[in-house]
PDB file of C-alpha atoms in Angstrom:
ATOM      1  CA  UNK A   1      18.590  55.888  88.896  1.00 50.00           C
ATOM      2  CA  UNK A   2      20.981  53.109  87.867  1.00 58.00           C
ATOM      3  CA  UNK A   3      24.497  53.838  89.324  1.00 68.00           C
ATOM      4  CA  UNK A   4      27.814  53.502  87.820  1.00 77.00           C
ATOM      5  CA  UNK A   5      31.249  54.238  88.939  1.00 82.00           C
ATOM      6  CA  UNK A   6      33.273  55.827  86.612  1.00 80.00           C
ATOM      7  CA  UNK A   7      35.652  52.971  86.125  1.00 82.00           C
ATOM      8  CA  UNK A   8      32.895  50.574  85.020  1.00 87.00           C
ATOM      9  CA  UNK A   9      31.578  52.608  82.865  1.00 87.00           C
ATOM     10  CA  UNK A  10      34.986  52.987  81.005  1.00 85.00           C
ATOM     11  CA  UNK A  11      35.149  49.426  80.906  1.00 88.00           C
ATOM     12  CA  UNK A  12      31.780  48.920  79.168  1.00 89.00           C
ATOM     13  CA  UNK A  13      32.527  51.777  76.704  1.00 89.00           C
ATOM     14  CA  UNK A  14      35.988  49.799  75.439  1.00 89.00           C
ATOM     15  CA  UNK A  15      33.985  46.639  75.280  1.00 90.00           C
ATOM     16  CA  UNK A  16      31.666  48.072  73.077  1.00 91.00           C
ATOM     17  CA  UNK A  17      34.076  49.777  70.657  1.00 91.00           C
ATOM     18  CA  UNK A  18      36.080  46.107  70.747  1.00 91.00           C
ATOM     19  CA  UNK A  19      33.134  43.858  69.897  1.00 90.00           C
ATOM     20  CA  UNK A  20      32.239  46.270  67.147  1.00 91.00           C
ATOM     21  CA  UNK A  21      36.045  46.307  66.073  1.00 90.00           C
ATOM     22  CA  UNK A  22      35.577  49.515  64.650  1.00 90.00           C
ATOM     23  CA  UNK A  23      38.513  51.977  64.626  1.00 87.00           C
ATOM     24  CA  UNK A  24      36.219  54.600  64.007  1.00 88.00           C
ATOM     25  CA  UNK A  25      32.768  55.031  66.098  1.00 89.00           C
ATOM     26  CA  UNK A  26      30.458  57.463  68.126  1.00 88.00           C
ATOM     27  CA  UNK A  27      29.891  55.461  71.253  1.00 90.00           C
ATOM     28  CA  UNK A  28      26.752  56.511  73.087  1.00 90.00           C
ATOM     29  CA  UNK A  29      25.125  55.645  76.625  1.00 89.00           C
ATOM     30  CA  UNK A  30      21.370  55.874  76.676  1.00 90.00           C
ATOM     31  CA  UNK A  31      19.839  56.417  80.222  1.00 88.00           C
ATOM     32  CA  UNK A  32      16.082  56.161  80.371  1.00 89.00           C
ATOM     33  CA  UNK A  33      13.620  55.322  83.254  1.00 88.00           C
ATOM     34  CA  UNK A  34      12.362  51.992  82.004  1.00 88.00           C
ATOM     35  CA  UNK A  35       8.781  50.942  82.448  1.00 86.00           C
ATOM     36  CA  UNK A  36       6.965  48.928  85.424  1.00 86.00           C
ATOM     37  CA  UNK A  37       6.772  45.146  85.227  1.00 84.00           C
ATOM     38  CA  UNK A  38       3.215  45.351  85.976  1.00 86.00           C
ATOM     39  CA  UNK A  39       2.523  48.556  83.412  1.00 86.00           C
ATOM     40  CA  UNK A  40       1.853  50.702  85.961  1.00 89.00           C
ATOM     41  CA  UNK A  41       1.128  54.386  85.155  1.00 89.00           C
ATOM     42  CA  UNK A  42       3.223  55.590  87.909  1.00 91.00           C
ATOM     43  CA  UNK A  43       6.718  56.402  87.121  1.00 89.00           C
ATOM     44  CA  UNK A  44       8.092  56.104  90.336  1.00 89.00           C
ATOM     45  CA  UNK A  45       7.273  51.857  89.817  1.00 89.00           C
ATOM     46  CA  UNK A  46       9.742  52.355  86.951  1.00 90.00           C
ATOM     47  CA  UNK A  47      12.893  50.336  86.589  1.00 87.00           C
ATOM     48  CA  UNK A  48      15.646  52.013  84.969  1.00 88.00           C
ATOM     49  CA  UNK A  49      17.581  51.059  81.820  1.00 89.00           C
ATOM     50  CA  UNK A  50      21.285  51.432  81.108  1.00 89.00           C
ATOM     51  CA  UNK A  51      22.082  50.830  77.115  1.00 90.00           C
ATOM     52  CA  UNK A  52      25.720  51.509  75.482  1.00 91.00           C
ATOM     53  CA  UNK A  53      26.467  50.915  71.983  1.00 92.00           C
ATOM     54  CA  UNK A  54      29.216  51.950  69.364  1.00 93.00           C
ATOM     55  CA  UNK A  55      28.365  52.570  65.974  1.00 92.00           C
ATOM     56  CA  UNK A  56      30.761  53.995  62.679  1.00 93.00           C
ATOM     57  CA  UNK A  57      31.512  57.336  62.879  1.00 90.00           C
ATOM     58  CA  UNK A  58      29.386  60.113  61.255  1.00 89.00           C
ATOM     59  CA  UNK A  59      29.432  63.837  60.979  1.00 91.00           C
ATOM     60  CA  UNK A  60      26.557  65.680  61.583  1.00 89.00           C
ATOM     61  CA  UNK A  61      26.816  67.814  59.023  1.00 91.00           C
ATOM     62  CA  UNK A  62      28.745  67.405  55.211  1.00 87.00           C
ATOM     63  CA  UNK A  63      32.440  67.582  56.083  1.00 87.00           C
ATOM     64  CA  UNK A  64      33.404  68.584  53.087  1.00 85.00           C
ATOM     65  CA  UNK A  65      32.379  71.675  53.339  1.00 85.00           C
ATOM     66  CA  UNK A  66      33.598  72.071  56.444  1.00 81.00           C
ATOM     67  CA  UNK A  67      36.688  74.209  54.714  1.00 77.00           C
ATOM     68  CA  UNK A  68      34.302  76.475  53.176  1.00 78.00           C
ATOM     69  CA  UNK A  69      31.906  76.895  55.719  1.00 78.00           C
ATOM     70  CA  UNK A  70      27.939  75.892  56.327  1.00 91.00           C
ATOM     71  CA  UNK A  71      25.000  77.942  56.360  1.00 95.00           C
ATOM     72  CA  UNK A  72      21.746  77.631  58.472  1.00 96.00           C
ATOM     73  CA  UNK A  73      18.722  79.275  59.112  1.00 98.00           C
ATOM     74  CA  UNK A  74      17.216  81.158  62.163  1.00 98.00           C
ATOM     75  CA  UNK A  75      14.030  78.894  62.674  1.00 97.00           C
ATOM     76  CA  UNK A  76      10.448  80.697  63.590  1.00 97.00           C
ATOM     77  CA  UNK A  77       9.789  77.574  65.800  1.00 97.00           C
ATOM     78  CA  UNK A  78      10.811  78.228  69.632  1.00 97.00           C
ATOM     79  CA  UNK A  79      12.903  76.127  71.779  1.00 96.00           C
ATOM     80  CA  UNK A  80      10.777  74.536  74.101  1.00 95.00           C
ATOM     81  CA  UNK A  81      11.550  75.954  77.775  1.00 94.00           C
ATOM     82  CA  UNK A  82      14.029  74.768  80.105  1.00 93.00           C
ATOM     83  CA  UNK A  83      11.269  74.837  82.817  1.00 93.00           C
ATOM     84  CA  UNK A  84       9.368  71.846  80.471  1.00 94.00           C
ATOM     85  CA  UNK A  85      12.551  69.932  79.368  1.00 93.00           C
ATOM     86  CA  UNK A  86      15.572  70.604  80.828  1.00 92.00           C
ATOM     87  CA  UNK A  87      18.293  70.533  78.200  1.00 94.00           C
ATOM     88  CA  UNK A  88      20.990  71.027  79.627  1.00 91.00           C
ATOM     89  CA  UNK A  89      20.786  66.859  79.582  1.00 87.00           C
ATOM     90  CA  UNK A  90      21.231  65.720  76.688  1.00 88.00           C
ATOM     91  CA  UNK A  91      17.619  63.909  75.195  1.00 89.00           C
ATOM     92  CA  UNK A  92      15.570  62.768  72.919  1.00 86.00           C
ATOM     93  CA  UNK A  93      12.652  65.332  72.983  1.00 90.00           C
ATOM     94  CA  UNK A  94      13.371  66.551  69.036  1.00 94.00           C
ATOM     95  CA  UNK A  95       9.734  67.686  68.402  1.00 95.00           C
ATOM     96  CA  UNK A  96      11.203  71.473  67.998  1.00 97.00           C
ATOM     97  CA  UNK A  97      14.410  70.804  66.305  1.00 97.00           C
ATOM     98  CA  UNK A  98      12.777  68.586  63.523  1.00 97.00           C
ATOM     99  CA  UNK A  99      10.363  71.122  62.677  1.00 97.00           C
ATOM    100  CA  UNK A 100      12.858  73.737  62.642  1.00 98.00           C
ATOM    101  CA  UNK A 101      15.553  71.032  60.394  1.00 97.00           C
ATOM    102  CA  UNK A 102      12.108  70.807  58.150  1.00 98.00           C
ATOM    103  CA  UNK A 103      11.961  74.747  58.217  1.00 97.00           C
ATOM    104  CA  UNK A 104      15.414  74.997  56.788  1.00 97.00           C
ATOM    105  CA  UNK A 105      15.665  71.975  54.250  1.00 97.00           C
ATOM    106  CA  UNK A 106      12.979  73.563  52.136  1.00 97.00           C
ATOM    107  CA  UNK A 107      14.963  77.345  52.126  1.00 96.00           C
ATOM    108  CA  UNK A 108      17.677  75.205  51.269  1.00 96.00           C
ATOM    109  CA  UNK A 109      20.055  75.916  54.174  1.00 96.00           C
ATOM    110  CA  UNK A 110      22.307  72.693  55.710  1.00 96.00           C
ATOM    111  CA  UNK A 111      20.642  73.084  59.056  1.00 96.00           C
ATOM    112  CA  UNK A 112      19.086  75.509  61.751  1.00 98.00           C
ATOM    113  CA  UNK A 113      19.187  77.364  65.598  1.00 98.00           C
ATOM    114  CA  UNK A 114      16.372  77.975  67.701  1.00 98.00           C
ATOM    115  CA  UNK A 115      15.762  81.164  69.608  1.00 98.00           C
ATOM    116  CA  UNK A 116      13.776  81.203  73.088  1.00 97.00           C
ATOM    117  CA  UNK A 117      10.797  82.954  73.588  1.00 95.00           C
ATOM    118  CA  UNK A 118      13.122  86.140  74.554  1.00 96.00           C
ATOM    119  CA  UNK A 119      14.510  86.001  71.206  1.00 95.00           C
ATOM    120  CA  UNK A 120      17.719  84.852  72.520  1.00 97.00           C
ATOM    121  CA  UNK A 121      20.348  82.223  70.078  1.00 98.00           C
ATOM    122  CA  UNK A 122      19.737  78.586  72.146  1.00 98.00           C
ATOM    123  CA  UNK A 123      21.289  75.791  70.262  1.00 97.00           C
ATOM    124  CA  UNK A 124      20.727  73.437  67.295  1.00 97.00           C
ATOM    125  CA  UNK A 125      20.114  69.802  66.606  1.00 96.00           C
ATOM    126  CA  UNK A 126      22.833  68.405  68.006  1.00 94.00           C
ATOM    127  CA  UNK A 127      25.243  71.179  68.265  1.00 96.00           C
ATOM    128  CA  UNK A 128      25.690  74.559  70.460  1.00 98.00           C
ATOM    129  CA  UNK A 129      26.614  78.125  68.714  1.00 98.00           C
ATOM    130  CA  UNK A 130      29.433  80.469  69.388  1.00 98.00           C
ATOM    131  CA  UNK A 131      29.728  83.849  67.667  1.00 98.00           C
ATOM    132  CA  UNK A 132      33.038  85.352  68.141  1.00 98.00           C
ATOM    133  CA  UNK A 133      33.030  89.553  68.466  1.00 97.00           C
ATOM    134  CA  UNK A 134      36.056  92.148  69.122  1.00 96.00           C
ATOM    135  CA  UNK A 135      38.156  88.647  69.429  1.00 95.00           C
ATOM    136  CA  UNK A 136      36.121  87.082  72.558  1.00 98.00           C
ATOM    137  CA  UNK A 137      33.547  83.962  72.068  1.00 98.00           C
ATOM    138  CA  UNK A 138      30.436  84.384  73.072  1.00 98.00           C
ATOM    139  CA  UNK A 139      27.841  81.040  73.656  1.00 98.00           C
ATOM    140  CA  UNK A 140      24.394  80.635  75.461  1.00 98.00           C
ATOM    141  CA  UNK A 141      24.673  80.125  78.826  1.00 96.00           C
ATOM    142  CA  UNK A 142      20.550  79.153  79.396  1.00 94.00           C
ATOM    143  CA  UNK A 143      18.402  76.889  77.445  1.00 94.00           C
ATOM    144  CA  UNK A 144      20.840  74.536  75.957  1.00 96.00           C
ATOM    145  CA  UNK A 145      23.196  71.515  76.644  1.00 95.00           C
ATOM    146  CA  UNK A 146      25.720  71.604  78.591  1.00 92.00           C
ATOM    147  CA  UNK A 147      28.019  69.867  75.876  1.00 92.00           C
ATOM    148  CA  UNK A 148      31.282  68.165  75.563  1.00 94.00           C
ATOM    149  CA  UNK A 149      32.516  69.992  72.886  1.00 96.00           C
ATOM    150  CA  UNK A 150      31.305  73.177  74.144  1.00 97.00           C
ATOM    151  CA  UNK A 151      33.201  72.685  77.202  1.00 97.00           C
ATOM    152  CA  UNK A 152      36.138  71.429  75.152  1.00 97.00           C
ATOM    153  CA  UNK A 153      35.810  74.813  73.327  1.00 98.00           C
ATOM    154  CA  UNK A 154      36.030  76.798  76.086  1.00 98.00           C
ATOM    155  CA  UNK A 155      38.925  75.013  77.090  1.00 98.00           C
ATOM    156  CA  UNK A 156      40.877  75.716  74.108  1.00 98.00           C
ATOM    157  CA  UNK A 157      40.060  79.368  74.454  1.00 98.00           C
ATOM    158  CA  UNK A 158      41.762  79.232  77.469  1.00 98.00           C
ATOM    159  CA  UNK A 159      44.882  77.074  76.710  1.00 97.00           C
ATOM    160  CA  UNK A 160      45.367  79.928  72.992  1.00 98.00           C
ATOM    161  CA  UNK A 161      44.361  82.706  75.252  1.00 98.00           C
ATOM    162  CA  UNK A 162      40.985  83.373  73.841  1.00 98.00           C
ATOM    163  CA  UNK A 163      38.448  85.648  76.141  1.00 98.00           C
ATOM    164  CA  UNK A 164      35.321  84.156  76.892  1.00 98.00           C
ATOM    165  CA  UNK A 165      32.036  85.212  77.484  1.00 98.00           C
ATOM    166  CA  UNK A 166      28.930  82.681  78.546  1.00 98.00           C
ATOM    167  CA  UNK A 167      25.593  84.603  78.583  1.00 98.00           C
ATOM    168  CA  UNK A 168      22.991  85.311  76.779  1.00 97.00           C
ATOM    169  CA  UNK A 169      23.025  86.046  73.030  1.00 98.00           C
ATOM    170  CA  UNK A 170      20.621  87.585  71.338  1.00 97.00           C
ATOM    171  CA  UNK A 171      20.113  87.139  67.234  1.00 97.00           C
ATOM    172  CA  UNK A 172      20.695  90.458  66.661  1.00 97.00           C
ATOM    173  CA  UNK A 173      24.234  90.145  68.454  1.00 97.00           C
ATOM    174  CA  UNK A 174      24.608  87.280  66.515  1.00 98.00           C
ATOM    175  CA  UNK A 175      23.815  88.776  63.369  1.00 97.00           C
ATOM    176  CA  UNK A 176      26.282  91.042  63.928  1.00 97.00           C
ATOM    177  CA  UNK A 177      29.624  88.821  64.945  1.00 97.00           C
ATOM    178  CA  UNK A 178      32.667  88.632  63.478  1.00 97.00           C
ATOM    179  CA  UNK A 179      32.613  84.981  63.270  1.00 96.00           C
ATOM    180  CA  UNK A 180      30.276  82.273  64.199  1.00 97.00           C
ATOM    181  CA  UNK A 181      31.047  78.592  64.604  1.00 96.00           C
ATOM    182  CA  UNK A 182      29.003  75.430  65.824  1.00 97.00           C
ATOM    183  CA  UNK A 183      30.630  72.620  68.509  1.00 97.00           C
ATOM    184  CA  UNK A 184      29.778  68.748  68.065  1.00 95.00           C
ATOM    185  CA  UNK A 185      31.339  65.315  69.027  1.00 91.00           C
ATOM    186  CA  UNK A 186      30.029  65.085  65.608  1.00 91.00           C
ATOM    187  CA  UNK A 187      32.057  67.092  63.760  1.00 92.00           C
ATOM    188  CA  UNK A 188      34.591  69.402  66.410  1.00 94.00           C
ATOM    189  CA  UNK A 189      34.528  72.968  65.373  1.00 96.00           C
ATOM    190  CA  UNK A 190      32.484  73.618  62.437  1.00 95.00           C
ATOM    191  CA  UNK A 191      32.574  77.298  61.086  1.00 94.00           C
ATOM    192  CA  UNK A 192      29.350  78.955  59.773  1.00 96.00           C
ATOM    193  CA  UNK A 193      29.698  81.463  56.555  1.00 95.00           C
ATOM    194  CA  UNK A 194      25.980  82.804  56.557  1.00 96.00           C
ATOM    195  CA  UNK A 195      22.573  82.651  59.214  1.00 97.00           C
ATOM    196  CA  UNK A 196      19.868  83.464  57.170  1.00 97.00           C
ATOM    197  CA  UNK A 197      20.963  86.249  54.756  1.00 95.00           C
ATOM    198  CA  UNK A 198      23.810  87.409  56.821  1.00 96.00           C
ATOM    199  CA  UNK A 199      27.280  86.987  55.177  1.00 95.00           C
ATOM    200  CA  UNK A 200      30.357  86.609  57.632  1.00 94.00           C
ATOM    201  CA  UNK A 201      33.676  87.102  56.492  1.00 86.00           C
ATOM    202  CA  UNK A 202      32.901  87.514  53.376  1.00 86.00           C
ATOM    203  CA  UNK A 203      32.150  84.255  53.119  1.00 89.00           C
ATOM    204  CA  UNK A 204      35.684  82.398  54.026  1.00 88.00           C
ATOM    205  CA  UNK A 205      35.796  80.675  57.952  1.00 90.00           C
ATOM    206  CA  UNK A 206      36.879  83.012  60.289  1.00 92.00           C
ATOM    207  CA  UNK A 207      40.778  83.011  61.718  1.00 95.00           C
ATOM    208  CA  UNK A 208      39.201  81.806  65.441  1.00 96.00           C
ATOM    209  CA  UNK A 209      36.588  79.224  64.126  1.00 95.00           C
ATOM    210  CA  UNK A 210      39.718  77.534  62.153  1.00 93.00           C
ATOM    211  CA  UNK A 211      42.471  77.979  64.913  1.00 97.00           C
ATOM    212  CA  UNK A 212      39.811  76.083  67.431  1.00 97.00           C
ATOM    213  CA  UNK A 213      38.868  73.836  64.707  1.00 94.00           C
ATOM    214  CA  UNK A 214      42.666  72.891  63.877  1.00 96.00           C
ATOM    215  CA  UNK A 215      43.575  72.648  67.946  1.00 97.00           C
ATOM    216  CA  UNK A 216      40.144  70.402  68.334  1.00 97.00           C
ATOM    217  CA  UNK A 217      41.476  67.219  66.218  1.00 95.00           C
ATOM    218  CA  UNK A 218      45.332  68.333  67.152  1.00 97.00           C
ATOM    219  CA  UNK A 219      44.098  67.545  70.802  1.00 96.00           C
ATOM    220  CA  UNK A 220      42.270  64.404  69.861  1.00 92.00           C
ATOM    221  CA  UNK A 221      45.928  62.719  69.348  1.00 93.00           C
ATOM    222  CA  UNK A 222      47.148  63.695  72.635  1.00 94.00           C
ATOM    223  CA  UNK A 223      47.383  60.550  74.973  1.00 92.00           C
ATOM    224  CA  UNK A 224      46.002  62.530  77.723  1.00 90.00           C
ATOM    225  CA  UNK A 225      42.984  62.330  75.877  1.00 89.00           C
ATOM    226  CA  UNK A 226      43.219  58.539  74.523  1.00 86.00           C
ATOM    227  CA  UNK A 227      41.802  55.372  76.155  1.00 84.00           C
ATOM    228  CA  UNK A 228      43.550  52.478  74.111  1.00 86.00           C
ATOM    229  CA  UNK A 229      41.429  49.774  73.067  1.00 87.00           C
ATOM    230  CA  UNK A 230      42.987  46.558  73.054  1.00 85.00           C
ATOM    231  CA  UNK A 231      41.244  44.842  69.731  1.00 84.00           C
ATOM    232  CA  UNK A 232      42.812  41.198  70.341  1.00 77.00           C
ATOM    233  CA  UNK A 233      40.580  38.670  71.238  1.00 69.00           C
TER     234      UNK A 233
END
């Protein structure tokens, strides 16, 4: 694997957001094995790739309706298993997500989750699920990435005093929140008003989804949480 101290990489990330002298990106590293110079089958003749690029910003879903919430669909296609692609990496293998993003476009919903073959919530494309019940969060804990925002939710519940639970959830739990919100570098906290025909809170974002959602971009001012990019030549 290539290897990259921490400080480099920081440096690389800057200069990318410089050169592109945008104020507003999604910078994103791209790991992959490479291929042999001689086209050999075997993998382990691979040499590996490091690519980083910034590009402008977008949200993964329509942010303006954000406010009133999104709906999505419960997709019949599985998540593939963690024992065949681990994702708790983030990757590139989509095949299940786009037929389930398919699935949902034509029922008209904005996008969908996948369940595991234990009928258990796992995540969507490019997002992870919490449903919030009795006042404590609940998110997968198996079969999906382990993301930044996800851990950056978590860590909000902690700093406002929010219980926590990471474990399995089934879609009948789910079904049956109080709440339920999705996490993305894409987009923060994004509150969900309806999964398939179930209605939450009467159709208005839940009180937790937009406390986590206001603290998410509050925090993204904090200098703690800034690297300054220096955009003079």
């Amino acid at each position: 694997p290539c290897a990259i101290k921490r400080k480099d990489l920081k440096r690389i990330l800057a200069g990318c957001v410089k050169k592109s002298k945008f104020n507003n990106s999604y910078v994103e590293m791209i790991q992959t094995r490479g291929m042999s110079p001689t086209f050999d089958r075997d993998p382990r003749k691979s040499k590996p790739r490091f690519l980083a690029f910034a590009i402008p910003f977008g949200w993964i879903l329509d942010p303006k309706k954000f406010d009133v919430g999104i709906d999505l669909a419960i997709s019949k296609i599985k998540r593939i298993s963690p024992e065949s692609v681990d994702p708790r990496v983030k990757n590139y293998h989509w095949g299940d997500f786009t037929q389930g993003i398919f699935e949902a476009k034509d029922k008209n919903y904005e996008t969908v989750i996948l369940l595991d073959y234990d009928g258990n919530v796992t995540e969507g494309p490019g997002f992870n699920v919490f449903a919030v019940k009795d006042k404590v969060l609940i998110t997968p804990d198996r079969g999906v990435l382990a993301g930044v925002s996800r851990k950056t939710v978590l860590e909000m519940a902690e700093h406002l005093g929010i219980n926590t639970s990471v474990r399995s959830l089934s879609v009948e739990e789910l079904l049956e929140a109080d709440e339920v919100f999705l996490s993305s570098s894409g987009g923060g906290v994004i509150p969900i008003i309806r999964v398939n025909e179930t209605i939450f809170g009467n159709g208005a974002s839940g009180p937790i989804s937009v406390q986590l959602n206001e603290t998410y971009w509050a925090w993204t001012t904090l200098e703690k949480y800034r690297d300054p990019i220096d955009y003079e030549p």
